[in-house]
mmCIF file of N, CA, C and O in Angstrom:
data_model
loop_
_atom_site.group_PDB
_atom_site.id
_atom_site.type_symbol
_atom_site.label_atom_id
_atom_site.label_comp_id
_atom_site.label_asym_id
_atom_site.label_seq_id
_atom_site.Cartn_x
_atom_site.Cartn_y
_atom_site.Cartn_z
ATOM 1 N N MET A 1036 -35.031 -34.873 18.281
ATOM 2 C CA MET A 1036 -35.396 -33.575 17.809
ATOM 3 C C MET A 1036 -34.299 -32.552 18.032
ATOM 4 O O MET A 1036 -34.085 -31.724 17.188
ATOM 5 N N THR A 1037 -33.701 -32.633 19.154
ATOM 6 C CA THR A 1037 -32.653 -31.679 19.446
ATOM 7 C C THR A 1037 -31.517 -31.808 18.457
ATOM 8 O O THR A 1037 -30.958 -30.812 18.041
ATOM 9 N N GLN A 1038 -31.245 -33.012 18.039
ATOM 10 C CA GLN A 1038 -30.162 -33.212 17.093
ATOM 11 C C GLN A 1038 -30.506 -32.662 15.715
ATOM 12 O O GLN A 1038 -29.652 -32.175 15.014
ATOM 13 N N SER A 1039 -31.769 -32.726 15.315
ATOM 14 C CA SER A 1039 -32.136 -32.210 14.007
ATOM 15 C C SER A 1039 -32.061 -30.682 13.990
ATOM 16 O O SER A 1039 -31.771 -30.084 12.977
ATOM 17 N N GLN A 1040 -32.323 -30.026 15.102
ATOM 18 C CA GLN A 1040 -32.219 -28.572 15.168
ATOM 19 C C GLN A 1040 -30.775 -28.131 15.367
ATOM 20 O O GLN A 1040 -30.408 -27.036 14.988
ATOM 21 N N ASN A 1041 -29.999 -28.952 15.939
ATOM 22 C CA ASN A 1041 -28.613 -28.624 16.218
ATOM 23 C C ASN A 1041 -27.830 -28.257 14.953
ATOM 24 O O ASN A 1041 -27.144 -27.254 14.956
ATOM 25 N N PRO A 1042 -27.908 -29.007 13.869
ATOM 26 C CA PRO A 1042 -27.196 -28.597 12.656
ATOM 27 C C PRO A 1042 -27.704 -27.256 12.126
ATOM 28 O O PRO A 1042 -26.921 -26.438 11.651
ATOM 29 N N GLU A 1043 -29.006 -26.994 12.236
ATOM 30 C CA GLU A 1043 -29.536 -25.707 11.791
ATOM 31 C C GLU A 1043 -29.006 -24.573 12.666
ATOM 32 O O GLU A 1043 -28.663 -23.497 12.159
ATOM 33 N N ASP A 1044 -28.951 -24.825 13.951
ATOM 34 C CA ASP A 1044 -28.414 -23.814 14.864
ATOM 35 C C ASP A 1044 -26.948 -23.531 14.541
ATOM 36 O O ASP A 1044 -26.517 -22.376 14.547
ATOM 37 N N ARG A 1045 -26.218 -24.602 14.264
ATOM 38 C CA ARG A 1045 -24.805 -24.419 13.904
ATOM 39 C C ARG A 1045 -24.677 -23.642 12.601
ATOM 40 O O ARG A 1045 -23.826 -22.778 12.475
ATOM 41 N N ASP A 1046 -25.563 -23.944 11.640
ATOM 42 C CA ASP A 1046 -25.539 -23.216 10.370
ATOM 43 C C ASP A 1046 -25.853 -21.736 10.599
ATOM 44 O O ASP A 1046 -25.191 -20.856 10.039
ATOM 45 N N ARG A 1047 -26.868 -21.474 11.414
ATOM 46 C CA ARG A 1047 -27.216 -20.078 11.709
ATOM 47 C C ARG A 1047 -26.071 -19.371 12.425
ATOM 48 O O ARG A 1047 -25.754 -18.225 12.123
ATOM 49 N N GLN A 1048 -25.481 -20.057 13.371
ATOM 50 C CA GLN A 1048 -24.350 -19.477 14.103
ATOM 51 C C GLN A 1048 -23.188 -19.206 13.156
ATOM 52 O O GLN A 1048 -22.558 -18.147 13.203
ATOM 53 N N ALA A 1049 -22.904 -20.146 12.277
ATOM 54 C CA ALA A 1049 -21.822 -19.970 11.308
ATOM 55 C C ALA A 1049 -22.138 -18.806 10.373
ATOM 56 O O ALA A 1049 -21.259 -17.983 10.079
ATOM 57 N N ASP A 1050 -23.390 -18.713 9.911
ATOM 58 C CA ASP A 1050 -23.789 -17.593 9.060
ATOM 59 C C ASP A 1050 -23.632 -16.269 9.795
ATOM 60 O O ASP A 1050 -23.140 -15.286 9.232
ATOM 61 N N ARG A 1051 -24.053 -16.230 11.045
ATOM 62 C CA ARG A 1051 -23.919 -15.015 11.853
ATOM 63 C C ARG A 1051 -22.451 -14.615 11.995
ATOM 64 O O ARG A 1051 -22.096 -13.450 11.829
ATOM 65 N N GLU A 1052 -21.598 -15.590 12.279
ATOM 66 C CA GLU A 1052 -20.169 -15.301 12.434
ATOM 67 C C GLU A 1052 -19.555 -14.849 11.118
ATOM 68 O O GLU A 1052 -18.721 -13.939 11.096
ATOM 69 N N LEU A 1053 -19.967 -15.476 10.004
ATOM 70 C CA LEU A 1053 -19.453 -15.059 8.700
ATOM 71 C C LEU A 1053 -19.903 -13.641 8.355
ATOM 72 O O LEU A 1053 -19.113 -12.849 7.817
ATOM 73 N N ARG A 1054 -21.148 -13.300 8.654
ATOM 74 C CA ARG A 1054 -21.617 -11.930 8.400
ATOM 75 C C ARG A 1054 -20.845 -10.930 9.250
ATOM 76 O O ARG A 1054 -20.447 -9.866 8.777
ATOM 77 N N ALA A 1055 -20.622 -11.262 10.512
ATOM 78 C CA ALA A 1055 -19.865 -10.376 11.400
ATOM 79 C C ALA A 1055 -18.438 -10.210 10.887
ATOM 80 O O ALA A 1055 -17.896 -9.098 10.855
ATOM 81 N N LEU A 1056 -17.841 -11.302 10.473
ATOM 82 C CA LEU A 1056 -16.490 -11.249 9.931
ATOM 83 C C LEU A 1056 -16.454 -10.429 8.653
ATOM 84 O O LEU A 1056 -15.539 -9.617 8.455
ATOM 85 N N ASN A 1057 -17.455 -10.608 7.802
ATOM 86 C CA ASN A 1057 -17.529 -9.851 6.560
ATOM 87 C C ASN A 1057 -17.648 -8.351 6.842
ATOM 88 O O ASN A 1057 -17.009 -7.530 6.174
ATOM 89 N N ARG A 1058 -18.457 -7.989 7.840
ATOM 90 C CA ARG A 1058 -18.576 -6.564 8.211
ATOM 91 C C ARG A 1058 -17.240 -6.024 8.704
ATOM 92 O O ARG A 1058 -16.853 -4.908 8.373
ATOM 93 N N ARG A 1059 -16.532 -6.832 9.485
ATOM 94 C CA ARG A 1059 -15.222 -6.397 9.984
ATOM 95 C C ARG A 1059 -14.237 -6.206 8.838
ATOM 96 O O ARG A 1059 -13.479 -5.242 8.815
ATOM 97 N N VAL A 1060 -14.250 -7.122 7.878
ATOM 98 C CA VAL A 1060 -13.361 -7.007 6.716
ATOM 99 C C VAL A 1060 -13.722 -5.763 5.910
ATOM 100 O O VAL A 1060 -12.845 -5.016 5.474
ATOM 101 N N ASP A 1061 -15.027 -5.517 5.723
ATOM 102 C CA ASP A 1061 -15.452 -4.324 4.992
ATOM 103 C C ASP A 1061 -14.971 -3.052 5.689
ATOM 104 O O ASP A 1061 -14.476 -2.130 5.030
ATOM 105 N N ARG A 1062 -15.122 -3.009 7.010
ATOM 106 C CA ARG A 1062 -14.649 -1.825 7.743
ATOM 107 C C ARG A 1062 -13.143 -1.673 7.617
ATOM 108 O O ARG A 1062 -12.629 -0.567 7.458
ATOM 109 N N LEU A 1063 -12.433 -2.777 7.691
ATOM 110 C CA LEU A 1063 -10.978 -2.733 7.576
ATOM 111 C C LEU A 1063 -10.568 -2.240 6.197
ATOM 112 O O LEU A 1063 -9.686 -1.394 6.061
ATOM 113 N N GLU A 1064 -11.216 -2.749 5.156
ATOM 114 C CA GLU A 1064 -10.900 -2.297 3.799
ATOM 115 C C GLU A 1064 -11.212 -0.824 3.637
ATOM 116 O O GLU A 1064 -10.491 -0.096 2.964
ATOM 117 N N TYR A 1065 -12.273 -0.364 4.267
ATOM 118 C CA TYR A 1065 -12.669 1.033 4.154
ATOM 119 C C TYR A 1065 -11.630 1.942 4.810
ATOM 120 O O TYR A 1065 -11.373 3.041 4.343
ATOM 121 N N THR A 1066 -11.032 1.469 5.892
ATOM 122 C CA THR A 1066 -10.078 2.300 6.619
ATOM 123 C C THR A 1066 -8.646 2.109 6.151
ATOM 124 O O THR A 1066 -7.746 2.757 6.668
ATOM 125 N N GLN A 1067 -8.423 1.218 5.209
ATOM 126 C CA GLN A 1067 -7.061 0.965 4.736
ATOM 127 C C GLN A 1067 -6.492 2.212 4.050
ATOM 128 O O GLN A 1067 -7.187 2.946 3.372
ATOM 129 N N VAL A 1068 -5.215 2.432 4.244
ATOM 130 C CA VAL A 1068 -4.504 3.522 3.603
ATOM 131 C C VAL A 1068 -3.763 2.937 2.406
ATOM 132 O O VAL A 1068 -3.127 1.886 2.518
ATOM 133 N N SER A 1069 -3.867 3.630 1.294
ATOM 134 C CA SER A 1069 -3.179 3.123 0.106
ATOM 135 C C SER A 1069 -1.669 3.240 0.310
ATOM 136 O O SER A 1069 -1.198 4.079 1.080
ATOM 137 N N PRO A 1070 -0.899 2.417 -0.381
ATOM 138 C CA PRO A 1070 0.560 2.497 -0.245
ATOM 139 C C PRO A 1070 1.094 3.897 -0.573
ATOM 140 O O PRO A 1070 2.018 4.379 0.070
ATOM 141 N N GLN A 1071 0.492 4.548 -1.542
ATOM 142 C CA GLN A 1071 0.938 5.895 -1.912
ATOM 143 C C GLN A 1071 0.662 6.882 -0.773
ATOM 144 O O GLN A 1071 1.531 7.687 -0.426
ATOM 145 N N GLU A 1072 -0.535 6.811 -0.173
ATOM 146 C CA GLU A 1072 -0.858 7.689 0.949
ATOM 147 C C GLU A 1072 0.064 7.404 2.134
ATOM 148 O O GLU A 1072 0.528 8.325 2.813
ATOM 149 N N PHE A 1073 0.349 6.144 2.357
ATOM 150 C CA PHE A 1073 1.237 5.743 3.445
ATOM 151 C C PHE A 1073 2.633 6.314 3.227
ATOM 152 O O PHE A 1073 3.235 6.888 4.138
ATOM 153 N N ARG A 1074 3.150 6.193 2.004
ATOM 154 C CA ARG A 1074 4.477 6.710 1.667
ATOM 155 C C ARG A 1074 4.512 8.233 1.827
ATOM 156 O O ARG A 1074 5.452 8.795 2.388
ATOM 157 N N GLN A 1075 3.459 8.909 1.359
ATOM 158 C CA GLN A 1075 3.409 10.363 1.466
ATOM 159 C C GLN A 1075 3.378 10.808 2.928
ATOM 160 O O GLN A 1075 4.024 11.793 3.292
ATOM 161 N N ALA A 1076 2.642 10.078 3.736
ATOM 162 C CA ALA A 1076 2.581 10.415 5.157
ATOM 163 C C ALA A 1076 3.958 10.268 5.802
ATOM 164 O O ALA A 1076 4.382 11.133 6.577
ATOM 165 N N PHE A 1077 4.659 9.201 5.469
ATOM 166 C CA PHE A 1077 6.005 9.018 6.020
ATOM 167 C C PHE A 1077 6.959 10.075 5.486
ATOM 168 O O PHE A 1077 7.830 10.552 6.215
ATOM 169 N N GLU A 1078 6.810 10.475 4.232
ATOM 170 C CA GLU A 1078 7.650 11.535 3.678
ATOM 171 C C GLU A 1078 7.456 12.828 4.469
ATOM 172 O O GLU A 1078 8.422 13.522 4.783
ATOM 173 N N ARG A 1079 6.205 13.145 4.800
ATOM 174 C CA ARG A 1079 5.933 14.349 5.596
ATOM 175 C C ARG A 1079 6.577 14.243 6.974
ATOM 176 O O ARG A 1079 7.154 15.217 7.481
ATOM 177 N N VAL A 1080 6.482 13.060 7.576
ATOM 178 C CA VAL A 1080 7.099 12.863 8.891
ATOM 179 C C VAL A 1080 8.612 13.041 8.796
ATOM 180 O O VAL A 1080 9.221 13.732 9.620
ATOM 181 N N TYR A 1081 9.231 12.441 7.774
ATOM 182 C CA TYR A 1081 10.679 12.564 7.612
ATOM 183 C C TYR A 1081 11.088 14.004 7.335
ATOM 184 O O TYR A 1081 12.120 14.476 7.825
ATOM 185 N N GLU A 1082 10.280 14.743 6.572
ATOM 186 C CA GLU A 1082 10.587 16.153 6.318
ATOM 187 C C GLU A 1082 10.529 16.951 7.615
ATOM 188 O O GLU A 1082 11.386 17.806 7.865
ATOM 189 N N GLU A 1083 9.529 16.667 8.442
ATOM 190 C CA GLU A 1083 9.431 17.362 9.724
ATOM 191 C C GLU A 1083 10.608 17.009 10.631
ATOM 192 O O GLU A 1083 11.134 17.873 11.341
ATOM 193 N N ILE A 1084 11.024 15.760 10.604
ATOM 194 C CA ILE A 1084 12.191 15.352 11.397
ATOM 195 C C ILE A 1084 13.434 16.085 10.905
ATOM 196 O O ILE A 1084 14.226 16.582 11.711
ATOM 197 N N ASP A 1085 13.603 16.181 9.590
ATOM 198 C CA ASP A 1085 14.741 16.918 9.037
ATOM 199 C C ASP A 1085 14.706 18.384 9.456
ATOM 200 O O ASP A 1085 15.742 18.968 9.806
ATOM 201 N N ASP A 1086 13.510 18.990 9.428
ATOM 202 C CA ASP A 1086 13.374 20.383 9.860
ATOM 203 C C ASP A 1086 13.759 20.533 11.322
ATOM 204 O O ASP A 1086 14.449 21.496 11.699
ATOM 205 N N LEU A 1087 13.329 19.572 12.150
ATOM 206 C CA LEU A 1087 13.696 19.624 13.565
ATOM 207 C C LEU A 1087 15.200 19.471 13.761
ATOM 208 O O LEU A 1087 15.793 20.152 14.602
ATOM 209 N N HIS A 1088 15.806 18.597 12.970
ATOM 210 C CA HIS A 1088 17.263 18.437 13.053
ATOM 211 C C HIS A 1088 17.954 19.751 12.708
ATOM 212 O O HIS A 1088 18.930 20.133 13.366
ATOM 213 N N ASP A 1089 17.468 20.434 11.673
ATOM 214 C CA ASP A 1089 18.051 21.721 11.292
ATOM 215 C C ASP A 1089 17.897 22.745 12.408
ATOM 216 O O ASP A 1089 18.838 23.503 12.702
ATOM 217 N N GLU A 1090 16.711 22.772 13.030
ATOM 218 C CA GLU A 1090 16.490 23.708 14.131
ATOM 219 C C GLU A 1090 17.401 23.398 15.312
ATOM 220 O O GLU A 1090 17.958 24.311 15.936
ATOM 221 N N VAL A 1091 17.567 22.124 15.623
ATOM 222 C CA VAL A 1091 18.451 21.733 16.731
ATOM 223 C C VAL A 1091 19.892 22.105 16.409
ATOM 224 O O VAL A 1091 20.621 22.614 17.267
ATOM 225 N N ARG A 1092 20.301 21.876 15.163
ATOM 226 C CA ARG A 1092 21.662 22.224 14.736
ATOM 227 C C ARG A 1092 21.889 23.730 14.877
ATOM 228 O O ARG A 1092 22.919 24.171 15.399
ATOM 229 N N ALA A 1093 20.914 24.531 14.442
ATOM 230 C CA ALA A 1093 21.029 25.984 14.555
ATOM 231 C C ALA A 1093 21.078 26.414 16.020
ATOM 232 O O ALA A 1093 21.868 27.293 16.391
ATOM 233 N N ALA A 1094 20.264 25.793 16.855
ATOM 234 C CA ALA A 1094 20.265 26.114 18.285
ATOM 235 C C ALA A 1094 21.610 25.755 18.918
ATOM 236 O O ALA A 1094 22.138 26.523 19.739
ATOM 237 N N ASN A 1095 22.163 24.614 18.533
ATOM 238 C CA ASN A 1095 23.474 24.210 19.066
ATOM 239 C C ASN A 1095 24.567 25.184 18.644
ATOM 240 O O ASN A 1095 25.474 25.489 19.426
ATOM 241 N N GLU A 1096 24.494 25.682 17.402
ATOM 242 C CA GLU A 1096 25.478 26.664 16.939
ATOM 243 C C GLU A 1096 25.369 27.951 17.744
ATOM 244 O O GLU A 1096 26.384 28.544 18.129
ATOM 245 N N LYS A 1097 24.136 28.382 18.040
ATOM 246 C CA LYS A 1097 23.948 29.586 18.858
ATOM 247 C C LYS A 1097 24.495 29.362 20.253
ATOM 248 O O LYS A 1097 25.142 30.249 20.831
ATOM 249 N N ILE A 1098 24.247 28.193 20.809
ATOM 250 C CA ILE A 1098 24.760 27.879 22.149
ATOM 251 C C ILE A 1098 26.282 27.902 22.145
ATOM 252 O O ILE A 1098 26.910 28.421 23.085
ATOM 253 N N ASP A 1099 26.892 27.358 21.084
ATOM 254 C CA ASP A 1099 28.356 27.377 20.995
ATOM 255 C C ASP A 1099 28.882 28.811 20.940
ATOM 256 O O ASP A 1099 29.882 29.137 21.595
ATOM 257 N N ARG A 1100 28.214 29.684 20.167
ATOM 258 C CA ARG A 1100 28.648 31.087 20.078
ATOM 259 C C ARG A 1100 28.498 31.782 21.429
ATOM 260 O O ARG A 1100 29.383 32.534 21.851
ATOM 261 N N VAL A 1101 27.400 31.520 22.121
ATOM 262 C CA VAL A 1101 27.196 32.119 23.440
ATOM 263 C C VAL A 1101 28.262 31.609 24.406
ATOM 264 O O VAL A 1101 28.798 32.376 25.220
ATOM 265 N N SER A 1102 28.580 30.329 24.322
ATOM 266 C CA SER A 1102 29.591 29.756 25.208
ATOM 267 C C SER A 1102 30.949 30.421 24.982
ATOM 268 O O SER A 1102 31.658 30.736 25.948
ATOM 269 N N VAL A 1103 31.308 30.645 23.714
ATOM 270 C CA VAL A 1103 32.584 31.313 23.402
ATOM 271 C C VAL A 1103 32.577 32.726 23.964
ATOM 272 O O VAL A 1103 33.572 33.184 24.554
ATOM 273 N N ARG A 1104 31.452 33.426 23.799
ATOM 274 C CA ARG A 1104 31.368 34.796 24.320
ATOM 275 C C ARG A 1104 31.451 34.802 25.844
ATOM 276 O O ARG A 1104 32.083 35.683 26.441
ATOM 277 N N LEU A 1105 30.802 33.824 26.490
ATOM 278 C CA LEU A 1105 30.872 33.750 27.951
ATOM 279 C C LEU A 1105 32.296 33.465 28.422
ATOM 280 O O LEU A 1105 32.745 34.019 29.435
ATOM 281 N N ASP A 1106 33.010 32.607 27.698
ATOM 282 C CA ASP A 1106 34.409 32.344 28.045
ATOM 283 C C ASP A 1106 35.233 33.620 27.937
ATOM 284 O O ASP A 1106 36.084 33.900 28.792
ATOM 285 N N SER A 1107 34.973 34.419 26.898
ATOM 286 C CA SER A 1107 35.688 35.674 26.710
ATOM 287 C C SER A 1107 35.370 36.654 27.838
ATOM 288 O O SER A 1107 36.266 37.302 28.388
ATOM 289 N N ILE A 1108 34.088 36.743 28.200
ATOM 290 C CA ILE A 1108 33.680 37.628 29.292
ATOM 291 C C ILE A 1108 34.287 37.152 30.604
ATOM 292 O O ILE A 1108 34.750 37.966 31.420
ATOM 293 N N ASP A 1109 34.320 35.848 30.807
ATOM 294 C CA ASP A 1109 34.896 35.284 32.021
ATOM 295 C C ASP A 1109 36.377 35.639 32.126
ATOM 296 O O ASP A 1109 36.865 36.007 33.208
ATOM 297 N N ALA A 1110 37.088 35.530 31.019
ATOM 298 C CA ALA A 1110 38.517 35.864 31.020
ATOM 299 C C ALA A 1110 38.710 37.350 31.342
ATOM 300 O O ALA A 1110 39.598 37.713 32.134
ATOM 301 N N LYS A 1111 37.891 38.206 30.754
ATOM 302 C CA LYS A 1111 37.991 39.643 31.027
ATOM 303 C C LYS A 1111 37.649 39.936 32.485
ATOM 304 O O LYS A 1111 38.272 40.779 33.128
ATOM 305 N N PHE A 1112 36.633 39.254 33.010
ATOM 306 C CA PHE A 1112 36.253 39.434 34.400
ATOM 307 C C PHE A 1112 37.400 39.047 35.330
ATOM 308 O O PHE A 1112 37.680 39.746 36.319
ATOM 309 N N ASP A 1113 38.079 37.952 35.005
ATOM 310 C CA ASP A 1113 39.225 37.526 35.824
ATOM 311 C C ASP A 1113 40.310 38.596 35.817
ATOM 312 O O ASP A 1113 40.907 38.890 36.864
ATOM 313 N N ILE A 1114 40.572 39.198 34.658
ATOM 314 C CA ILE A 1114 41.597 40.250 34.565
ATOM 315 C C ILE A 1114 41.201 41.442 35.437
ATOM 316 O O ILE A 1114 42.009 41.965 36.214
ATOM 317 N N VAL A 1115 39.929 41.853 35.336
ATOM 318 C CA VAL A 1115 39.460 42.992 36.124
ATOM 319 C C VAL A 1115 39.541 42.680 37.611
ATOM 320 O O VAL A 1115 39.989 43.515 38.413
ATOM 321 N N MET A 1116 39.146 41.495 38.018
ATOM 322 C CA MET A 1116 39.186 41.130 39.428
ATOM 323 C C MET A 1116 40.616 41.079 39.949
ATOM 324 O O MET A 1116 40.879 41.475 41.103
ATOM 325 N N ARG A 1117 41.557 40.627 39.133
ATOM 326 C CA ARG A 1117 42.948 40.598 39.561
ATOM 327 C C ARG A 1117 43.465 42.012 39.798
ATOM 328 O O ARG A 1117 44.196 42.274 40.747
ATOM 329 N N HIS A 1118 43.070 42.958 38.926
ATOM 330 C CA HIS A 1118 43.490 44.345 39.106
ATOM 331 C C HIS A 1118 42.846 44.947 40.346
ATOM 332 O O HIS A 1118 43.494 45.701 41.075
ATOM 333 N N ILE A 1119 41.551 44.646 40.572
ATOM 334 C CA ILE A 1119 40.857 45.208 41.731
ATOM 335 C C ILE A 1119 41.457 44.672 43.028
ATOM 336 O O ILE A 1119 41.655 45.438 43.993
ATOM 337 N N THR A 1120 41.785 43.410 43.054
ATOM 338 C CA THR A 1120 42.302 42.810 44.291
ATOM 339 C C THR A 1120 43.798 43.014 44.449
ATOM 340 O O THR A 1120 44.377 42.669 45.456
ATOM 341 N N GLY A 1121 44.435 43.562 43.408
ATOM 342 C CA GLY A 1121 45.872 43.798 43.495
ATOM 343 C C GLY A 1121 46.691 42.591 43.114
ATOM 344 O O GLY A 1121 47.912 42.616 43.237
ATOM 345 N N GLN A 1122 46.098 41.559 42.656
ATOM 346 C CA GLN A 1122 46.838 40.356 42.274
ATOM 347 C C GLN A 1122 47.352 40.458 40.836
ATOM 348 O O GLN A 1122 48.173 39.660 40.419
ATOM 349 N N GLY A 1123 46.924 41.440 40.089
ATOM 350 C CA GLY A 1123 47.331 41.560 38.692
ATOM 351 C C GLY A 1123 48.719 42.130 38.527
ATOM 352 O O GLY A 1123 49.356 41.958 37.498
ATOM 353 N N ASN A 1124 49.247 42.807 39.566
ATOM 354 C CA ASN A 1124 50.558 43.418 39.464
ATOM 355 C C ASN A 1124 51.667 42.448 39.802
ATOM 356 O O ASN A 1124 52.830 42.743 39.645
ATOM 357 N N VAL A 1125 51.317 41.311 40.341
ATOM 358 C CA VAL A 1125 52.333 40.381 40.816
ATOM 359 C C VAL A 1125 52.947 39.625 39.692
ATOM 360 O O VAL A 1125 52.622 39.280 38.688
#
């Protein structure tokens, strides 16, 4: 008797697993992103990366200008300090 029920149990188990798998496939298909949506999303990401690169480039240019100005101020400060300490006349 156990053997006659065993194939039915296996069939029921297989049916249950197939239904579960089918539900998983349905959910996966429902959540799939179309290739066009995927491409558009990456385009937006790349545009944002490009914008960030531009901002970083602009920030680096400002830092370079500040650095040049600081070098100029430093040179002027050295001249003033040499005059104050009397080392500028030597």
